[in-house]
Each structure stands twice: as structure tokens, then as C-alpha cells.
Coordinates of C-alpha atoms in Angstrom, one line a residue:
M1 CA 80.8 239.7 -120.2
F2 CA 82.3 240.8 -116.6
R3 CA 85.4 238.3 -117.6
T4 CA 85.9 240.9 -121.1
L5 CA 85.7 244.3 -119.1
L6 CA 87.4 242.8 -116.0
V7 CA 90.6 241.9 -118.2
I8 CA 90.1 245.5 -120.7
A9 CA 90.0 247.0 -116.8
I10 CA 93.1 245.6 -116.2
G11 CA 95.0 246.2 -118.9
F12 CA 94.4 250.0 -118.6
L13 CA 96.2 249.5 -114.7
P14 CA 99.1 250.3 -116.3
S15 CA 98.5 253.3 -118.1
L16 CA 97.2 254.8 -115.0
F17 CA 100.0 254.6 -112.7
S18 CA 102.4 256.1 -115.3
L19 CA 99.6 259.0 -116.0
W20 CA 99.3 259.2 -112.2
L21 CA 103.5 259.3 -111.7
M22 CA 104.1 261.6 -114.5
R23 CA 101.4 264.2 -113.6
K24 CA 103.0 264.0 -109.8
T25 CA 106.5 264.3 -110.9
Q26 CA 105.4 267.1 -113.5
A27 CA 104.4 268.9 -110.1
R28 CA 107.3 268.1 -107.9
M29 CA 109.3 270.0 -110.8
R30 CA 106.7 272.6 -110.8
S31 CA 106.9 273.1 -107.6
H32 CA 110.6 273.0 -106.8
L33 CA 111.1 275.6 -110.0
R34 CA 109.0 278.1 -108.5
R35 CA 110.4 277.8 -104.9
V36 CA 113.8 278.6 -106.8
A37 CA 112.7 281.1 -109.0
R38 CA 112.0 282.3 -105.4
N39 CA 115.2 282.5 -104.1
F40 CA 117.0 283.3 -106.7
P41 CA 118.5 286.9 -106.8
R42 CA 116.9 289.2 -108.9
E43 CA 119.4 291.5 -108.9
P44 CA 122.7 290.9 -111.7
I45 CA 125.6 290.6 -109.9
P46 CA 128.0 293.1 -111.7
V47 CA 130.6 291.5 -113.1
D48 CA 133.9 294.1 -114.2
S49 CA 135.4 291.9 -117.0
R50 CA 136.8 294.8 -118.7
P51 CA 140.4 295.8 -119.6
E52 CA 142.6 298.4 -118.6
P53 CA 141.9 300.6 -122.1
S54 CA 146.3 301.1 -121.5
D55 CA 146.0 297.0 -122.2
R56 CA 144.5 296.7 -124.8
Y57 CA 145.1 297.7 -128.4
Y58 CA 143.9 297.2 -132.3
L59 CA 145.3 294.9 -134.6
E60 CA 144.3 295.3 -138.2
G61 CA 143.2 291.8 -139.2
V62 CA 142.8 290.7 -136.3
G63 CA 141.0 292.6 -134.1
Y64 CA 141.4 294.2 -130.3
L65 CA 143.6 292.2 -128.6
I66 CA 144.7 292.1 -124.8
G67 CA 148.0 291.4 -123.6
D68 CA 151.5 290.9 -124.9
I69 CA 151.3 289.6 -128.2
S70 CA 154.8 288.7 -128.7
C71 CA 154.3 285.9 -125.1
R72 CA 154.3 282.4 -126.2
Y73 CA 151.0 281.9 -124.0
N74 CA 148.5 285.0 -125.4
A75 CA 145.1 283.8 -126.2
R76 CA 144.5 286.4 -128.9
S77 CA 141.5 288.3 -127.8
G78 CA 140.8 290.2 -127.0
Y79 CA 138.2 289.0 -123.9
L80 CA 141.3 286.4 -122.8
R81 CA 144.8 288.2 -121.9
C82 CA 146.8 284.0 -121.2
A83 CA 145.8 281.5 -120.7
V84 CA 148.6 280.9 -117.8
N85 CA 147.3 284.4 -116.2
P86 CA 144.2 285.4 -117.5
S87 CA 143.8 288.4 -114.7
G88 CA 147.3 289.8 -116.2
P89 CA 149.1 291.8 -116.2
C90 CA 151.9 291.1 -118.9
E91 CA 154.8 293.1 -117.2
G92 CA 157.4 291.2 -115.5
C93 CA 154.7 288.3 -115.4
R94 CA 157.2 285.2 -114.4
Y95 CA 156.0 282.3 -117.3
Y96 CA 156.5 285.0 -120.1
E97 CA 158.4 282.8 -123.0
A98 CA 158.8 284.7 -126.5
Q99 CA 157.7 284.0 -129.2
E100 CA 159.5 282.2 -132.4
F101 CA 157.9 283.2 -135.4
R102 CA 158.5 280.5 -138.1
K103 CA 159.5 282.9 -141.9

């Protein structure tokens, strides 16, 4: 009878050790997340990513675009001006290449 109980107890040891290790890891992660949340700035960092109104225009069927649409590198997006010079301006850009339009 004692041997049977000893075998059962030894059989439970790996699972009990695993459970203890998981709880310890969870407690450590919870503590780490609290510390990060406490040190994280509460105020959002202001980001002025809007393009200047003079550089933004509406193209029928496409939507709002910024930058020179005739440039090869234009992103054709309302958020990103160009693949080479995303912050702009397009006027006088040394990477400007006229796009060839197919018929």
C-alpha cells in the first residue's frame, strides 16, 4: 500500500513542479507589465503627419492625393507623398522622374 502511494506521489511531482513554475513565471510577467505600464508616458506624443493643404488635392475616382502625380516615385496616397522623399516637397526634388504613360 505504501509503495502504491509513493509511486502515485512521485508521478504527480513533475506536474506539480510544472504548475509551480508556470505560476511563478506568470507572477513575474504580471509584475513586469505593471512596471512597464507605470513608467509609460500617459500623454500621447503629438504627431503632425498631415500634409500641407496646398499640396493635397482630390482626384476623381481615386480620392485625396498629395505630391506630384506625374512623378514616377509618387505613392498615389493621401498619407505618403513619395517613396524616395516622403516628407516632401516635390518642387525641386532631385529624384523627380517623369512617368511614361502608356496609350
